[in-house]
GROMACS .gro file of C-alpha atoms in nm:
model
   95
    1UNK     CA    1   0.000   0.000   0.000
    2UNK     CA    2   0.125   0.343  -0.088
    3UNK     CA    3   0.149   0.600   0.192
    4UNK     CA    4   0.056   0.961   0.131
    5UNK     CA    5   0.163   1.255   0.342
    6UNK     CA    6  -0.087   1.540   0.344
    7UNK     CA    7  -0.176   1.843   0.548
    8UNK     CA    8  -0.377   1.732   0.849
    9UNK     CA    9  -0.564   2.054   0.906
   10UNK     CA   10  -0.696   2.267   0.625
   11UNK     CA   11  -0.875   2.580   0.739
   12UNK     CA   12  -1.064   2.846   0.548
   13UNK     CA   13  -0.986   3.217   0.531
   14UNK     CA   14  -1.151   3.277   0.870
   15UNK     CA   15  -0.948   3.001   1.036
   16UNK     CA   16  -1.240   2.757   1.059
   17UNK     CA   17  -1.183   2.389   0.986
   18UNK     CA   18  -1.291   2.302   0.633
   19UNK     CA   19  -1.546   2.022   0.615
   20UNK     CA   20  -1.844   1.906   0.413
   21UNK     CA   21  -2.076   1.946   0.711
   22UNK     CA   22  -1.985   2.316   0.741
   23UNK     CA   23  -2.019   2.361   0.365
   24UNK     CA   24  -1.693   2.554   0.333
   25UNK     CA   25  -1.506   2.322   0.099
   26UNK     CA   26  -1.403   2.355  -0.265
   27UNK     CA   27  -1.467   2.073  -0.509
   28UNK     CA   28  -1.153   1.977  -0.702
   29UNK     CA   29  -1.342   2.026  -1.027
   30UNK     CA   30  -1.406   2.389  -0.930
   31UNK     CA   31  -1.042   2.448  -0.839
   32UNK     CA   32  -0.926   2.281  -1.162
   33UNK     CA   33  -1.149   2.519  -1.360
   34UNK     CA   34  -0.927   2.800  -1.230
   35UNK     CA   35  -0.587   2.633  -1.206
   36UNK     CA   36  -0.393   2.339  -1.346
   37UNK     CA   37  -0.370   2.034  -1.113
   38UNK     CA   38   0.008   2.084  -1.098
   39UNK     CA   39  -0.054   2.431  -0.955
   40UNK     CA   40  -0.255   2.279  -0.670
   41UNK     CA   41   0.029   2.036  -0.601
   42UNK     CA   42   0.274   2.327  -0.603
   43UNK     CA   43   0.046   2.521  -0.367
   44UNK     CA   44   0.050   2.237  -0.114
   45UNK     CA   45   0.428   2.198  -0.148
   46UNK     CA   46   0.471   2.566  -0.063
   47UNK     CA   47   0.334   2.503   0.286
   48UNK     CA   48   0.481   2.303   0.572
   49UNK     CA   49   0.293   1.978   0.621
   50UNK     CA   50   0.282   2.012   1.001
   51UNK     CA   51   0.123   2.357   0.997
   52UNK     CA   52  -0.245   2.427   0.938
   53UNK     CA   53  -0.308   2.528   0.579
   54UNK     CA   54  -0.515   2.844   0.529
   55UNK     CA   55  -0.677   2.753   0.198
   56UNK     CA   56  -0.819   3.014  -0.037
   57UNK     CA   57  -0.878   3.018  -0.409
   58UNK     CA   58  -0.700   3.354  -0.428
   59UNK     CA   59  -0.385   3.195  -0.283
   60UNK     CA   60  -0.408   2.913  -0.537
   61UNK     CA   61  -0.430   3.169  -0.818
   62UNK     CA   62  -0.127   3.352  -0.675
   63UNK     CA   63   0.060   3.019  -0.666
   64UNK     CA   64  -0.039   2.972  -1.030
   65UNK     CA   65   0.154   3.286  -1.127
   66UNK     CA   66   0.459   3.167  -0.935
   67UNK     CA   67   0.435   2.818  -1.085
   68UNK     CA   68   0.410   2.958  -1.438
   69UNK     CA   69   0.729   3.160  -1.380
   70UNK     CA   70   0.910   2.845  -1.264
   71UNK     CA   71   0.786   2.644  -1.561
   72UNK     CA   72   0.899   2.917  -1.800
   73UNK     CA   73   1.242   2.938  -1.639
   74UNK     CA   74   1.303   2.563  -1.648
   75UNK     CA   75   1.165   2.526  -1.999
   76UNK     CA   76   1.402   2.794  -2.125
   77UNK     CA   77   1.711   2.640  -1.965
   78UNK     CA   78   1.646   2.284  -2.078
   79UNK     CA   79   1.894   2.144  -2.334
   80UNK     CA   80   1.616   2.082  -2.589
   81UNK     CA   81   1.543   2.455  -2.606
   82UNK     CA   82   1.904   2.573  -2.619
   83UNK     CA   83   1.875   2.702  -2.975
   84UNK     CA   84   1.498   2.743  -2.981
   85UNK     CA   85   1.285   3.047  -2.917
   86UNK     CA   86   1.176   3.140  -2.567
   87UNK     CA   87   0.901   2.911  -2.438
   88UNK     CA   88   0.606   3.059  -2.252
   89UNK     CA   89   0.436   2.874  -1.963
   90UNK     CA   90   0.101   2.895  -2.140
   91UNK     CA   91   0.237   2.660  -2.405
   92UNK     CA   92   0.322   2.400  -2.141
   93UNK     CA   93   0.048   2.407  -1.875
   94UNK     CA   94  -0.327   2.449  -1.885
   95UNK     CA   95  -0.488   2.779  -1.775
   0.00000   0.00000   0.00000
């Protein structure tokens, strides 16, 4: 069996625990309509796993900008693109 390490406590913008019973959760489909799944992974990696995670869609969108910059940087320094034109993140990841 594969073990997964995740954030134990995800709280909303007001610091309340996020749960279905409180109705303050985001469906993954809704988040993926705004950001690429890799952006969500990057967002979680930006936070320490032992600390509560203050989740907000605005923070995910801010992480998207940061992730796109990283993708662009690494795409432009890869050996395959040494003699090619500059690659933009939008050509690599979904909006």
